[in-house]
CSV table of C-alpha atoms in Angstrom, one decimal:
chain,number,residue,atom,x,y,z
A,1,UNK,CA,0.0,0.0,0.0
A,2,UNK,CA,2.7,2.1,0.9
A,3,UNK,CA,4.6,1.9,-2.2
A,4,UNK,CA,1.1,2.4,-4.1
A,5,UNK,CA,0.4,5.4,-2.5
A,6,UNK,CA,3.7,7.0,-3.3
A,7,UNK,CA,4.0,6.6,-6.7
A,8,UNK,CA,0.6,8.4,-6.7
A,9,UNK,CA,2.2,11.4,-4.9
A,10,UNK,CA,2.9,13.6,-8.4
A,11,UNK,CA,-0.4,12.7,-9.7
A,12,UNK,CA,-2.5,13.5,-6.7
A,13,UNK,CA,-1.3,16.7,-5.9
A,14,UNK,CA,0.0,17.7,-9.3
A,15,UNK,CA,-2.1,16.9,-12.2
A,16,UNK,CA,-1.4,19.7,-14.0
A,17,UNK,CA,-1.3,21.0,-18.1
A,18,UNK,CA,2.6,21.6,-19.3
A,19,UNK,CA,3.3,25.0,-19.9
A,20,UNK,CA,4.4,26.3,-23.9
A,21,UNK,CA,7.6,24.9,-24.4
A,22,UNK,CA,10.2,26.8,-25.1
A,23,UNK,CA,12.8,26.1,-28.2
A,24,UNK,CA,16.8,25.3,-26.9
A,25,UNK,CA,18.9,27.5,-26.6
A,26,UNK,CA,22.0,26.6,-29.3
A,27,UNK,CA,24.2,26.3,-26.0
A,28,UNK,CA,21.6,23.9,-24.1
A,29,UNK,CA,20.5,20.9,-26.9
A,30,UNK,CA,18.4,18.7,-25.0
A,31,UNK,CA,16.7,22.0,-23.3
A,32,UNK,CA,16.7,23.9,-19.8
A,33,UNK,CA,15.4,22.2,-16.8
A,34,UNK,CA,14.6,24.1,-12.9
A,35,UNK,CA,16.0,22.6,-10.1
A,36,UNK,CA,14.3,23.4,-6.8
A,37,UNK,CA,15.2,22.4,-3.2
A,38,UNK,CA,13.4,22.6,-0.1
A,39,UNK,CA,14.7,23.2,3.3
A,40,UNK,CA,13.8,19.8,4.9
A,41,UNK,CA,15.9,18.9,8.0
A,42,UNK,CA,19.1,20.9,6.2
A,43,UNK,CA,21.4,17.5,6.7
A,44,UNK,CA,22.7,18.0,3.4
A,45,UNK,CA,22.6,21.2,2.9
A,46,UNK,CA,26.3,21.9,2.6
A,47,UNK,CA,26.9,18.7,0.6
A,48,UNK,CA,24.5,19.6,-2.2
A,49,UNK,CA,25.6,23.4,-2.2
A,50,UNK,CA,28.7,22.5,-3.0
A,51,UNK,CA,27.8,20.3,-5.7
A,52,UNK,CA,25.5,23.1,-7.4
A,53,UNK,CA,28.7,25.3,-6.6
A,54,UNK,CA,30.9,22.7,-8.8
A,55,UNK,CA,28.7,22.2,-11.5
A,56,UNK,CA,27.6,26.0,-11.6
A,57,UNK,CA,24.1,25.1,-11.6
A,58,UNK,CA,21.3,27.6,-10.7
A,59,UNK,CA,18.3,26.7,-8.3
A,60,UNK,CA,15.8,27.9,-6.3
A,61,UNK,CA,15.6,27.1,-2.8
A,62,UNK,CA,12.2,27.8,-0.8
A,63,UNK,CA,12.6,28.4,2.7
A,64,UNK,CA,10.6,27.3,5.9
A,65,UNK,CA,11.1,27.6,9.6
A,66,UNK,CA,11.7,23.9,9.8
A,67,UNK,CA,13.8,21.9,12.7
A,68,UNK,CA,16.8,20.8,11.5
A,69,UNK,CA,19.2,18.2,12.0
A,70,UNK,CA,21.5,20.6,14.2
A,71,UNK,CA,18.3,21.0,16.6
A,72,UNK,CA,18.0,24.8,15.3
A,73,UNK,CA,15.5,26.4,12.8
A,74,UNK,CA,16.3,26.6,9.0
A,75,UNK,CA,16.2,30.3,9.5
A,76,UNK,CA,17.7,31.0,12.3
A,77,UNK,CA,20.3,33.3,12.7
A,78,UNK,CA,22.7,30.4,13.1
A,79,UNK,CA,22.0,29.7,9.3
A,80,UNK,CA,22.7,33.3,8.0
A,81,UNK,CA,26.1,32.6,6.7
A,82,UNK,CA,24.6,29.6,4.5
A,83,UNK,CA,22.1,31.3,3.2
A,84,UNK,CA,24.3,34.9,2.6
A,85,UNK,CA,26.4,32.7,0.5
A,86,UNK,CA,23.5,30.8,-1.9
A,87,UNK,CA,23.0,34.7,-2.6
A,88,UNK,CA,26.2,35.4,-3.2
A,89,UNK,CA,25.8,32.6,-6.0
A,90,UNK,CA,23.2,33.6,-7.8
A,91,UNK,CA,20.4,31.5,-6.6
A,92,UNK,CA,16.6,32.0,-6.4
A,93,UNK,CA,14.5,31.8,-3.4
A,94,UNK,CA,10.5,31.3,-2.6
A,95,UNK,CA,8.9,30.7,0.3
A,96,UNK,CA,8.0,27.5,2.0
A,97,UNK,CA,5.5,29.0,4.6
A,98,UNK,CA,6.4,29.5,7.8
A,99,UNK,CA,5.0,26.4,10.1
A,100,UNK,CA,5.8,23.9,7.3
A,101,UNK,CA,1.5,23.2,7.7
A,102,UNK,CA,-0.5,21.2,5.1
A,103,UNK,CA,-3.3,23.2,3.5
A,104,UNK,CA,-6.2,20.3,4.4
A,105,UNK,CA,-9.5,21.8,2.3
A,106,UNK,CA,-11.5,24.7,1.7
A,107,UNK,CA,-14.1,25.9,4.6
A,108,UNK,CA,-17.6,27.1,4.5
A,109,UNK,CA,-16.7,30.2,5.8
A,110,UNK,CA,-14.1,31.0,3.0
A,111,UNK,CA,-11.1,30.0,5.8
A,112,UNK,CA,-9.0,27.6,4.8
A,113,UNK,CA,-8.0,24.1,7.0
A,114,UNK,CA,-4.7,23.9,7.9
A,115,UNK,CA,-2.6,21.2,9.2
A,116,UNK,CA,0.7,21.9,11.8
A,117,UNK,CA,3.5,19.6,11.9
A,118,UNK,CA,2.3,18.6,15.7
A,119,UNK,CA,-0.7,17.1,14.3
A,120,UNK,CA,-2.8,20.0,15.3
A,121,UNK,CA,-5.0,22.4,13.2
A,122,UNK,CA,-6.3,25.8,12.8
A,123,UNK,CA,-8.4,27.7,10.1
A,124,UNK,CA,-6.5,30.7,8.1
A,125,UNK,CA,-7.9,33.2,7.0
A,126,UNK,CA,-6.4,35.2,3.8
A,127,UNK,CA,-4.6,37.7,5.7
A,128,UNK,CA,-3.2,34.9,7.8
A,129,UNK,CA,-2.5,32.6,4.6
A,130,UNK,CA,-0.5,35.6,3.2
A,131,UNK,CA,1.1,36.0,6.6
A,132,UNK,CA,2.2,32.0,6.7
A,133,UNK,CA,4.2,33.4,3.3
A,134,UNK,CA,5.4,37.1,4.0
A,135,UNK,CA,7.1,35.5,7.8
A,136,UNK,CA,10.0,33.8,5.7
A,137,UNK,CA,10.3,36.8,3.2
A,138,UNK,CA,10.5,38.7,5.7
A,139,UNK,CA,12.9,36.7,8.1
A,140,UNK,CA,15.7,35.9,5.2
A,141,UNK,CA,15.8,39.8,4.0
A,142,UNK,CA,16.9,40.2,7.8
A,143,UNK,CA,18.7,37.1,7.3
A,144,UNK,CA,20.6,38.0,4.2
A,145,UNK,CA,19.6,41.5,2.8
A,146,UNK,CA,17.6,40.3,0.2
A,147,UNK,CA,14.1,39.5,-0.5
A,148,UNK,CA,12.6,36.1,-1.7
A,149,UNK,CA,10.9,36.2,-5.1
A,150,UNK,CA,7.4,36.4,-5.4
A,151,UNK,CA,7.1,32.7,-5.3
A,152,UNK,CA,6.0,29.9,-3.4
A,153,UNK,CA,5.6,26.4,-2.3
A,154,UNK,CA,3.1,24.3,-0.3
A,155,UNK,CA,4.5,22.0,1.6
A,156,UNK,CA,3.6,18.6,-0.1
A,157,UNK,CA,2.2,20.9,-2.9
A,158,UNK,CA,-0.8,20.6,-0.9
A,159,UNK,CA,-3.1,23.6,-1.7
A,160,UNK,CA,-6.7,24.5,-2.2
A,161,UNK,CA,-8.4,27.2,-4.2
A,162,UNK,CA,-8.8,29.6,-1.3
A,163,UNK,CA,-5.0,29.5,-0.2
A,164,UNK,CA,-3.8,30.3,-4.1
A,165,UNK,CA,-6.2,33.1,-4.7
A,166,UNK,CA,-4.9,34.3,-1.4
A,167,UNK,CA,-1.7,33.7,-2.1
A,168,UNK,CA,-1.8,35.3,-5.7
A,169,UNK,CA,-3.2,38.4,-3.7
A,170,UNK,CA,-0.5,38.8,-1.3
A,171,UNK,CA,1.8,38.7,-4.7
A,172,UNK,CA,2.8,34.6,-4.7
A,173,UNK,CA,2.6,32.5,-7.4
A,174,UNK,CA,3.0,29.1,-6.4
A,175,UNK,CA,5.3,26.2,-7.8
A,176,UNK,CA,5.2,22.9,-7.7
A,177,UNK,CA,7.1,20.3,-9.7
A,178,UNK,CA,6.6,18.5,-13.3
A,179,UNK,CA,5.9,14.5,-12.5
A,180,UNK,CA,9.1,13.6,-13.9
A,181,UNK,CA,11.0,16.1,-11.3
A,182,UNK,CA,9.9,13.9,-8.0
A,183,UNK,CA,13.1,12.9,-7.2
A,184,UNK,CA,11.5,10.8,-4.5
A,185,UNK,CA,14.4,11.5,-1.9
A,186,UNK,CA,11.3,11.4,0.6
A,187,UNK,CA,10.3,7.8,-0.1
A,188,UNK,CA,11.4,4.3,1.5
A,189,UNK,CA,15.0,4.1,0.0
A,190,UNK,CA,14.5,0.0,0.6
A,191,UNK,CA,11.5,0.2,-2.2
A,192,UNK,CA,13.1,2.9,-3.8
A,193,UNK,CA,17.1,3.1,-4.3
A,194,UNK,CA,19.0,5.8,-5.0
A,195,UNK,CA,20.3,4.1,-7.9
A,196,UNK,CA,16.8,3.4,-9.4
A,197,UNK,CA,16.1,7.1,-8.7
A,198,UNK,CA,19.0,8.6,-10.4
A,199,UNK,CA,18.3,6.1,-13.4
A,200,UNK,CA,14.6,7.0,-13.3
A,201,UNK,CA,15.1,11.2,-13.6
A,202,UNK,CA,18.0,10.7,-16.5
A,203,UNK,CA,15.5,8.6,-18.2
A,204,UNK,CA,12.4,10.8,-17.7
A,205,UNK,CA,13.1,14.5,-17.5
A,206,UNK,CA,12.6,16.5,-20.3
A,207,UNK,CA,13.3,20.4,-21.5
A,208,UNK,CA,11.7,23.0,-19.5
A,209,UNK,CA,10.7,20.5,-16.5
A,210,UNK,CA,10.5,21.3,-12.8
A,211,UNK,CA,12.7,19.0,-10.1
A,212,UNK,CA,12.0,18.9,-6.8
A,213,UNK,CA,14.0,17.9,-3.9
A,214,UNK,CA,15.3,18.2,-0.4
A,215,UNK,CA,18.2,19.7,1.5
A,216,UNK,CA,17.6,16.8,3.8
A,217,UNK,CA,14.9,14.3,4.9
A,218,UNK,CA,14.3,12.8,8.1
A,219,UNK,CA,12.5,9.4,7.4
A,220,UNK,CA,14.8,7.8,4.4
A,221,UNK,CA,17.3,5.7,5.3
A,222,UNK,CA,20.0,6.2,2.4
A,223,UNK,CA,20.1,9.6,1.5
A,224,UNK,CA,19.4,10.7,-2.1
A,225,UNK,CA,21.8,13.7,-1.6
A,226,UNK,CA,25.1,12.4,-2.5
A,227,UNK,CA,22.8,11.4,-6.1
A,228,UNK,CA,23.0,14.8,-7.0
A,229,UNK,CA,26.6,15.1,-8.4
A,230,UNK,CA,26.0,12.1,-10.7
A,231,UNK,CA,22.5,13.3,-11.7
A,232,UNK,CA,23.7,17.1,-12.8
A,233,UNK,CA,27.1,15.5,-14.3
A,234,UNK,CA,24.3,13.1,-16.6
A,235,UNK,CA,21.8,15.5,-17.3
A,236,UNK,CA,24.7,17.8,-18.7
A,237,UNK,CA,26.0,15.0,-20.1
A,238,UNK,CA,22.9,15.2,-22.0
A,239,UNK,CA,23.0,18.2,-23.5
A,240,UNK,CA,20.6,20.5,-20.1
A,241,UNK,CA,21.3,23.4,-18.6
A,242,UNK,CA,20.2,24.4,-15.5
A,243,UNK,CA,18.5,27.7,-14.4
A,244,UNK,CA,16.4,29.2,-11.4
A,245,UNK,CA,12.7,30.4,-11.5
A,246,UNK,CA,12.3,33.5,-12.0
A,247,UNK,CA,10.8,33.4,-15.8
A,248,UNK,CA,8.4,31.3,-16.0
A,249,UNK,CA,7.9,30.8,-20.3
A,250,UNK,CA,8.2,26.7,-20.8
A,251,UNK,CA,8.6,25.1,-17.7
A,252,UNK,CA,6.4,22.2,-17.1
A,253,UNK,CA,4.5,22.1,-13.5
A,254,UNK,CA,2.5,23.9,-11.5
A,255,UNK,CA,3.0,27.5,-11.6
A,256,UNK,CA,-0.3,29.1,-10.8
């Protein structure tokens, strides 16, 4: 069941039209693909920086108040210098929300059901929905000096009509990831290797495609992570290139 229910993650929660594709550039044959990393527990944070730092790949990172592996908050001031430096690179940045919640359904009352990592829930309003996404904007411009972009991700990609429209009216569009992006670095690595998911994105991705993934995950077992050096070296290889969101002509996933 388990193994069902994950391999239906990218059609539940993105079943989604591709965007216009856009023609290669003469530089980039096979086409342009959009990496994107959440903050997870931030394990591998440094690890997979470094590799986008080798390769000089582009991504967009989008940033939640999570726990981390360290015991601290992803944006904490103890985490400044990291995220100073991903700017110093060039990279893009969304927000994650603040709490890290699931957006459950729509209410009644035109709130919106929302999920906290404790198990517990509350209902948002649209003020408060924009508020869940201005609290990181506004914590990494402390943080680093510079504003997110007017992006941003559910967690899970879990949203509902009422948190985009109020999310588009606080100035968010949202992301979320083409089918063949899911890495899957949050599934059972004994169902799901890291070998048979490195094979599986070379084999599936395609120009203009969204990938999604983790700077570190707290329930698999064999991290994905080191994966990502051999997966950017392959997908070069191909003939991609790499660049952050920020324009969003021909990418494929959710971008609403």
């Amino acid at each position: 069941m388990l193994a069902r229910l994950c391999r239906m993650i990218p059609a539940l929660w993105l079943a989604t039209a591709p965007l216009a594709q856009a023609a290669p550039s003469p530089g980039c044959p096979a086409g342009t693909l959009h990496l994107t990393l959440d903050t997870g527990n931030m394990r591998h944070a440094e690890l997979i920086a470094g590799i986008l730092a080798k390769y000089q790949v582009k991504a967009t990172f989008f940033v939640a108040q999570e726990k981390t592996w360290r015991g601290d908050m992803a944006l904490d001031p103890s985490w400044a210098e990291f995220w100073k430096t991903r700017v110093a690179e060039g990279h893009s940045f969304g927000s994650h929300t603040w709490h890290h919640g699931s957006f459950r359904q729509d209410e009644a009352d035109g709130r919106v059901l929302y999920r906290l990592m404790d198990g517990s829930q509350v209902q948002l309003d649209a003020g408060q929905i924009c508020g869940e996404l201005r609290r990181p904007d506004e914590r990494f411009l402390a943080l680093t000096g510079r504003a997110l972009d007017a992006l941003w991700r559910a967690p899970g990609g879990r949203t509902t009509p009422a948190t985009l429209k109020a999310a588009q009216a606080c100035g968010y569009r949202h992301v979320g990831w083409a089918p063949a992006g899911f890495l899957g670095d949050e599934l059972p690595s004994e169902q799901y290797p890291n070998a048979l998911l490195l094979q599986r994105a070379l084999d599936k991705l395609r120009d203009g495609d969204i990938i999604m993934a983790h700077l570190g995950i707290w329930s698999r077992k064999d991290p994905f992570a080191p994966m990502f050096e051999p997966l950017i070296r392959g997908l070069k290889d191909k003939g991609f290139c790499f660049a952050p969101l920020g324009n969003t002509h021909g990418t494929h996933g959710t971008l609403r």
